Amino acid sequence: MFERFNEDARQTVVQAQEEARTFGHDYIGTEHLLLALLRRTSSVGGRILVRHGLDHDAAGDMIARLLAGTGQDALDAKALETIGIDLGAVREKVEAAFGPGALDRGPRPRRERPWRFGGHIPFTARAKKVLELSLREALSLKHGYISDGHILLGLMREGQGLAARVLADAGLDFEVLRQDVRTELG
C-alpha cells in the first residue's frame, strides 16, 4: 500500500513518527497522524484543517488533555458505560476484595525503545485502519495514489479514534470537511 503514497502522504507518516516521539509514545495513533497533517500546512490535508479553524498547537493541547490521567480514563469509563458496565461499581467490588487502590496503576516498566534512536514506531490497529481507509477513499475517487488528503478522509471515515474526537470537539463538521477535501483532490 505504501507504494501508492505520494510525497505528501509519505511525509505525513514520517511526521507522525516525530509527533509520537514528541509525546514520548511507543506507538503511532490516529492523533499523531492528525498532528502530522496539521504540521504540514502547505499540503491538502493541513491546509483544509487550518482553513476550518484547527491548528497544530490547539490540537496538540486537546490531545494532551485527553491523554492526561483523567482524560483517557473518562473515555474508557464512557465506553464501558455504553455496554452497561459501571466502572465505579467494579472498582468498589475489587477494592472490597483486594484493598483500597488495588486498581491503581503503578509506574510502567521501562522497556527498550529502539525507536528512540531512529527506529520505526509501530502503528496502532486504529491508525492502520485509517491508512487502509485512505486507500479505499483514493479508490472511490478513482485516484491511483494516496495523498495526505486521503489520509484525512480516512481519519474521518474511521471516526472512533482520538483524532476524530479532536476534530469533533473542535466543532468541525465532518461532512463539510469531507466535501472540501474531495473538492480539492478533484
PDB file of C-alpha atoms in Angstrom:
ATOM      1  CA  MET A   1       0.000   0.000   0.000  1.00  0.00           C
ATOM      2  CA  PHE A   2       2.813   2.447   0.847  1.00  0.00           C
ATOM      3  CA  GLU A   3       3.992   2.351  -2.751  1.00  0.00           C
ATOM      4  CA  ARG A   4       0.797   4.261  -3.644  1.00  0.00           C
ATOM      5  CA  PHE A   5       1.592   7.081  -1.195  1.00  0.00           C
ATOM      6  CA  ASN A   6       2.595  10.329  -2.863  1.00  0.00           C
ATOM      7  CA  GLU A   7       5.282  12.514  -1.298  1.00  0.00           C
ATOM      8  CA  ASP A   8       2.814  14.440   0.921  1.00  0.00           C
ATOM      9  CA  ALA A   9       1.371  11.205   2.325  1.00  0.00           C
ATOM     10  CA  ARG A  10       4.848   9.786   2.943  1.00  0.00           C
ATOM     11  CA  GLN A  11       5.929  12.946   4.709  1.00  0.00           C
ATOM     12  CA  THR A  12       2.755  12.796   6.819  1.00  0.00           C
ATOM     13  CA  VAL A  13       3.686   9.288   8.002  1.00  0.00           C
ATOM     14  CA  VAL A  14       7.274  10.383   8.747  1.00  0.00           C
ATOM     15  CA  GLN A  15       5.956  13.422  10.645  1.00  0.00           C
ATOM     16  CA  ALA A  16       3.523  11.192  12.585  1.00  0.00           C
ATOM     17  CA  GLN A  17       6.545   9.286  13.891  1.00  0.00           C
ATOM     18  CA  GLU A  18       8.072  12.569  15.024  1.00  0.00           C
ATOM     19  CA  GLU A  19       4.819  13.567  16.739  1.00  0.00           C
ATOM     20  CA  ALA A  20       4.771  10.226  18.590  1.00  0.00           C
ATOM     21  CA  ARG A  21       8.373  10.770  19.693  1.00  0.00           C
ATOM     22  CA  THR A  22       7.490  14.272  20.902  1.00  0.00           C
ATOM     23  CA  PHE A  23       4.774  12.804  23.132  1.00  0.00           C
ATOM     24  CA  GLY A  24       7.135  10.011  24.247  1.00  0.00           C
ATOM     25  CA  HIS A  25       4.770   7.397  22.832  1.00  0.00           C
ATOM     26  CA  ASP A  26       5.868   3.967  21.665  1.00  0.00           C
ATOM     27  CA  TYR A  27       3.081   3.835  19.058  1.00  0.00           C
ATOM     28  CA  ILE A  28       1.669   5.931  16.236  1.00  0.00           C
ATOM     29  CA  GLY A  29      -2.018   6.563  16.799  1.00  0.00           C
ATOM     30  CA  THR A  30      -4.646   8.499  14.901  1.00  0.00           C
ATOM     31  CA  GLU A  31      -3.779  11.565  16.985  1.00  0.00           C
ATOM     32  CA  HIS A  32      -0.218  11.523  15.641  1.00  0.00           C
ATOM     33  CA  LEU A  33      -1.496  11.312  12.069  1.00  0.00           C
ATOM     34  CA  LEU A  34      -3.746  14.317  12.724  1.00  0.00           C
ATOM     35  CA  LEU A  35      -0.900  16.338  14.233  1.00  0.00           C
ATOM     36  CA  ALA A  36       1.302  15.405  11.274  1.00  0.00           C
ATOM     37  CA  LEU A  37      -1.341  16.697   8.863  1.00  0.00           C
ATOM     38  CA  LEU A  38      -1.572  19.935  10.835  1.00  0.00           C
ATOM     39  CA  ARG A  39       2.205  20.337  10.862  1.00  0.00           C
ATOM     40  CA  ARG A  40       2.226  20.283   7.044  1.00  0.00           C
ATOM     41  CA  THR A  41       0.046  23.319   6.286  1.00  0.00           C
ATOM     42  CA  SER A  42       1.192  23.519   2.662  1.00  0.00           C
ATOM     43  CA  SER A  43      -0.364  20.152   1.838  1.00  0.00           C
ATOM     44  CA  VAL A  44      -4.044  19.476   1.110  1.00  0.00           C
ATOM     45  CA  GLY A  45      -4.989  17.958   4.490  1.00  0.00           C
ATOM     46  CA  GLY A  46      -3.165  20.529   6.603  1.00  0.00           C
ATOM     47  CA  ARG A  47      -4.370  23.467   4.524  1.00  0.00           C
ATOM     48  CA  ILE A  48      -8.012  22.377   4.775  1.00  0.00           C
ATOM     49  CA  LEU A  49      -7.844  21.725   8.533  1.00  0.00           C
ATOM     50  CA  VAL A  50      -6.316  25.146   9.160  1.00  0.00           C
ATOM     51  CA  ARG A  51      -8.911  26.760   6.901  1.00  0.00           C
ATOM     52  CA  HIS A  52     -11.595  25.130   9.078  1.00  0.00           C
ATOM     53  CA  GLY A  53     -10.063  26.630  12.203  1.00  0.00           C
ATOM     54  CA  LEU A  54      -7.895  23.882  13.678  1.00  0.00           C
ATOM     55  CA  ASP A  55      -4.175  24.370  14.150  1.00  0.00           C
ATOM     56  CA  HIS A  56      -1.374  22.138  15.385  1.00  0.00           C
ATOM     57  CA  ASP A  57      -0.979  23.773  18.809  1.00  0.00           C
ATOM     58  CA  ALA A  58      -4.702  23.710  19.627  1.00  0.00           C
ATOM     59  CA  ALA A  59      -4.988  20.070  18.523  1.00  0.00           C
ATOM     60  CA  GLY A  60      -1.859  19.140  20.490  1.00  0.00           C
ATOM     61  CA  ASP A  61      -3.287  20.768  23.622  1.00  0.00           C
ATOM     62  CA  MET A  62      -6.582  18.916  23.187  1.00  0.00           C
ATOM     63  CA  ILE A  63      -4.763  15.613  22.725  1.00  0.00           C
ATOM     64  CA  ALA A  64      -2.557  16.194  25.764  1.00  0.00           C
ATOM     65  CA  ARG A  65      -5.647  16.953  27.883  1.00  0.00           C
ATOM     66  CA  LEU A  66      -7.480  13.873  26.618  1.00  0.00           C
ATOM     67  CA  LEU A  67      -4.474  11.640  27.237  1.00  0.00           C
ATOM     68  CA  ALA A  68      -3.786  13.085  30.689  1.00  0.00           C
ATOM     69  CA  GLY A  69      -4.770  10.864  33.624  1.00  0.00           C
ATOM     70  CA  THR A  70      -8.492  11.525  33.779  1.00  0.00           C
ATOM     71  CA  GLY A  71      -8.909  12.174  30.062  1.00  0.00           C
ATOM     72  CA  GLN A  72      -8.223   8.618  28.881  1.00  0.00           C
ATOM     73  CA  ASP A  73      -9.892   7.101  31.947  1.00  0.00           C
ATOM     74  CA  ALA A  74     -13.014   9.147  31.254  1.00  0.00           C
ATOM     75  CA  LEU A  75     -13.054   7.877  27.665  1.00  0.00           C
ATOM     76  CA  ASP A  76     -12.698   4.282  28.897  1.00  0.00           C
ATOM     77  CA  ALA A  77     -15.435   4.716  31.511  1.00  0.00           C
ATOM     78  CA  LYS A  78     -17.788   6.184  28.929  1.00  0.00           C
ATOM     79  CA  ALA A  79     -17.105   3.322  26.510  1.00  0.00           C
ATOM     80  CA  LEU A  80     -17.792   0.740  29.240  1.00  0.00           C
ATOM     81  CA  GLU A  81     -20.937   2.593  30.291  1.00  0.00           C
ATOM     82  CA  THR A  82     -22.338   2.272  26.761  1.00  0.00           C
ATOM     83  CA  ILE A  83     -22.261  -1.520  27.119  1.00  0.00           C
ATOM     84  CA  GLY A  84     -23.778  -1.483  30.599  1.00  0.00           C
ATOM     85  CA  ILE A  85     -20.688  -1.680  32.809  1.00  0.00           C
ATOM     86  CA  ASP A  86     -20.464   0.755  35.732  1.00  0.00           C
ATOM     87  CA  LEU A  87     -16.745   1.300  36.283  1.00  0.00           C
ATOM     88  CA  GLY A  88     -17.364   2.795  39.732  1.00  0.00           C
ATOM     89  CA  ALA A  89     -19.207  -0.322  40.889  1.00  0.00           C
ATOM     90  CA  VAL A  90     -16.454  -2.577  39.518  1.00  0.00           C
ATOM     91  CA  ARG A  91     -13.806  -0.507  41.332  1.00  0.00           C
ATOM     92  CA  GLU A  92     -15.746  -0.735  44.622  1.00  0.00           C
ATOM     93  CA  LYS A  93     -16.035  -4.528  44.379  1.00  0.00           C
ATOM     94  CA  VAL A  94     -12.365  -5.017  43.505  1.00  0.00           C
ATOM     95  CA  GLU A  95     -11.232  -2.715  46.321  1.00  0.00           C
ATOM     96  CA  ALA A  96     -13.555  -4.505  48.769  1.00  0.00           C
ATOM     97  CA  ALA A  97     -11.939  -7.809  47.814  1.00  0.00           C
ATOM     98  CA  PHE A  98      -8.305  -6.721  47.370  1.00  0.00           C
ATOM     99  CA  GLY A  99      -7.984  -3.498  49.351  1.00  0.00           C
ATOM    100  CA  PRO A 100      -8.039   0.218  48.536  1.00  0.00           C
ATOM    101  CA  GLY A 101      -6.039   1.241  45.490  1.00  0.00           C
ATOM    102  CA  ALA A 102      -5.869  -2.300  44.088  1.00  0.00           C
ATOM    103  CA  LEU A 103      -6.609  -0.988  40.601  1.00  0.00           C
ATOM    104  CA  ASP A 104      -4.265   1.996  40.709  1.00  0.00           C
ATOM    105  CA  ARG A 105      -1.612   1.816  38.065  1.00  0.00           C
ATOM    106  CA  GLY A 106       1.980   1.722  39.160  1.00  0.00           C
ATOM    107  CA  PRO A 107       4.758   3.136  37.049  1.00  0.00           C
ATOM    108  CA  ARG A 108       5.078   1.488  33.679  1.00  0.00           C
ATOM    109  CA  PRO A 109       8.091  -0.796  33.457  1.00  0.00           C
ATOM    110  CA  ARG A 110      10.841   0.673  31.331  1.00  0.00           C
ATOM    111  CA  ARG A 111      11.191  -1.138  28.027  1.00  0.00           C
ATOM    112  CA  GLU A 112      13.807  -0.906  25.381  1.00  0.00           C
ATOM    113  CA  ARG A 113      12.579   1.524  22.781  1.00  0.00           C
ATOM    114  CA  PRO A 114      14.704   1.222  19.659  1.00  0.00           C
ATOM    115  CA  TRP A 115      12.660   3.971  18.015  1.00  0.00           C
ATOM    116  CA  ARG A 116      14.267   6.494  20.367  1.00  0.00           C
ATOM    117  CA  PHE A 117      17.365   6.046  18.267  1.00  0.00           C
ATOM    118  CA  GLY A 118      15.682   6.435  14.903  1.00  0.00           C
ATOM    119  CA  GLY A 119      13.939   3.045  14.572  1.00  0.00           C
ATOM    120  CA  HIS A 120      10.382   2.749  13.317  1.00  0.00           C
ATOM    121  CA  ILE A 121       7.487   3.175  15.722  1.00  0.00           C
ATOM    122  CA  PRO A 122       4.600   0.728  15.197  1.00  0.00           C
ATOM    123  CA  PHE A 123       1.116   1.893  14.217  1.00  0.00           C
ATOM    124  CA  THR A 124      -1.869   1.126  16.425  1.00  0.00           C
ATOM    125  CA  ALA A 125      -4.596  -1.034  14.919  1.00  0.00           C
ATOM    126  CA  ARG A 126      -6.784   2.062  14.597  1.00  0.00           C
ATOM    127  CA  ALA A 127      -4.050   4.033  12.791  1.00  0.00           C
ATOM    128  CA  LYS A 128      -3.519   1.084  10.429  1.00  0.00           C
ATOM    129  CA  LYS A 129      -7.262   1.112   9.777  1.00  0.00           C
ATOM    130  CA  VAL A 130      -7.063   4.827   8.912  1.00  0.00           C
ATOM    131  CA  LEU A 131      -4.335   4.110   6.366  1.00  0.00           C
ATOM    132  CA  GLU A 132      -6.431   1.276   4.921  1.00  0.00           C
ATOM    133  CA  LEU A 133      -9.416   3.587   4.700  1.00  0.00           C
ATOM    134  CA  SER A 134      -7.276   6.224   2.983  1.00  0.00           C
ATOM    135  CA  LEU A 135      -6.638   3.657   0.237  1.00  0.00           C
ATOM    136  CA  ARG A 136     -10.375   2.999  -0.028  1.00  0.00           C
ATOM    137  CA  GLU A 137     -11.041   6.740  -0.212  1.00  0.00           C
ATOM    138  CA  ALA A 138      -8.464   7.086  -3.011  1.00  0.00           C
ATOM    139  CA  LEU A 139     -10.005   4.181  -4.919  1.00  0.00           C
ATOM    140  CA  SER A 140     -13.520   5.587  -4.516  1.00  0.00           C
ATOM    141  CA  LEU A 141     -12.280   8.838  -6.061  1.00  0.00           C
ATOM    142  CA  LYS A 142     -10.585   6.812  -8.836  1.00  0.00           C
ATOM    143  CA  HIS A 143      -7.127   8.055  -7.818  1.00  0.00           C
ATOM    144  CA  GLY A 144      -4.106   5.872  -8.444  1.00  0.00           C
ATOM    145  CA  TYR A 145      -2.274   7.378  -5.484  1.00  0.00           C
ATOM    146  CA  ILE A 146      -2.844   8.137  -1.801  1.00  0.00           C
ATOM    147  CA  SER A 147      -2.283  11.707  -0.647  1.00  0.00           C
ATOM    148  CA  ASP A 148      -2.457  13.331   2.760  1.00  0.00           C
ATOM    149  CA  GLY A 149      -5.984  14.430   1.808  1.00  0.00           C
ATOM    150  CA  HIS A 150      -6.953  10.768   1.541  1.00  0.00           C
ATOM    151  CA  ILE A 151      -5.414  10.202   4.995  1.00  0.00           C
ATOM    152  CA  LEU A 152      -7.633  12.979   6.370  1.00  0.00           C
ATOM    153  CA  LEU A 153     -10.646  11.325   4.725  1.00  0.00           C
ATOM    154  CA  GLY A 154      -9.569   8.042   6.327  1.00  0.00           C
ATOM    155  CA  LEU A 155      -9.364   9.681   9.772  1.00  0.00           C
ATOM    156  CA  MET A 156     -12.915  10.963   9.435  1.00  0.00           C
ATOM    157  CA  ARG A 157     -14.242   7.706   7.987  1.00  0.00           C
ATOM    158  CA  GLU A 158     -12.709   5.683  10.842  1.00  0.00           C
ATOM    159  CA  GLY A 159     -14.488   8.064  13.204  1.00  0.00           C
ATOM    160  CA  GLN A 160     -13.632   6.417  16.549  1.00  0.00           C
ATOM    161  CA  GLY A 161     -10.019   7.361  17.230  1.00  0.00           C
ATOM    162  CA  LEU A 162      -8.610  10.199  19.241  1.00  0.00           C
ATOM    163  CA  ALA A 163      -8.133  12.234  16.053  1.00  0.00           C
ATOM    164  CA  ALA A 164     -11.852  12.011  15.245  1.00  0.00           C
ATOM    165  CA  ARG A 165     -12.630  13.045  18.817  1.00  0.00           C
ATOM    166  CA  VAL A 166     -10.378  16.103  18.491  1.00  0.00           C
ATOM    167  CA  LEU A 167     -11.977  17.064  15.163  1.00  0.00           C
ATOM    168  CA  ALA A 168     -15.464  16.721  16.651  1.00  0.00           C
ATOM    169  CA  ASP A 169     -14.553  18.570  19.869  1.00  0.00           C
ATOM    170  CA  ALA A 170     -13.102  21.386  17.763  1.00  0.00           C
ATOM    171  CA  GLY A 171     -16.540  21.751  16.184  1.00  0.00           C
ATOM    172  CA  LEU A 172     -15.557  20.647  12.691  1.00  0.00           C
ATOM    173  CA  ASP A 173     -18.409  19.324  10.577  1.00  0.00           C
ATOM    174  CA  PHE A 174     -17.231  16.036   9.069  1.00  0.00           C
ATOM    175  CA  GLU A 175     -19.494  16.276   6.028  1.00  0.00           C
ATOM    176  CA  VAL A 176     -18.381  19.811   5.152  1.00  0.00           C
ATOM    177  CA  LEU A 177     -14.751  18.879   5.772  1.00  0.00           C
ATOM    178  CA  ARG A 178     -15.116  15.704   3.701  1.00  0.00           C
ATOM    179  CA  GLN A 179     -16.650  17.654   0.811  1.00  0.00           C
ATOM    180  CA  ASP A 180     -13.862  20.261   0.915  1.00  0.00           C
ATOM    181  CA  VAL A 181     -11.188  17.560   0.795  1.00  0.00           C
ATOM    182  CA  ARG A 182     -12.883  15.777  -2.098  1.00  0.00           C
ATOM    183  CA  THR A 183     -13.273  19.040  -3.995  1.00  0.00           C
ATOM    184  CA  GLU A 184      -9.621  19.949  -3.516  1.00  0.00           C
ATOM    185  CA  LEU A 185      -8.463  16.474  -4.508  1.00  0.00           C
ATOM    186  CA  GLY A 186     -10.530  16.754  -7.676  1.00  0.00           C
TER     187      GLY A 186
END
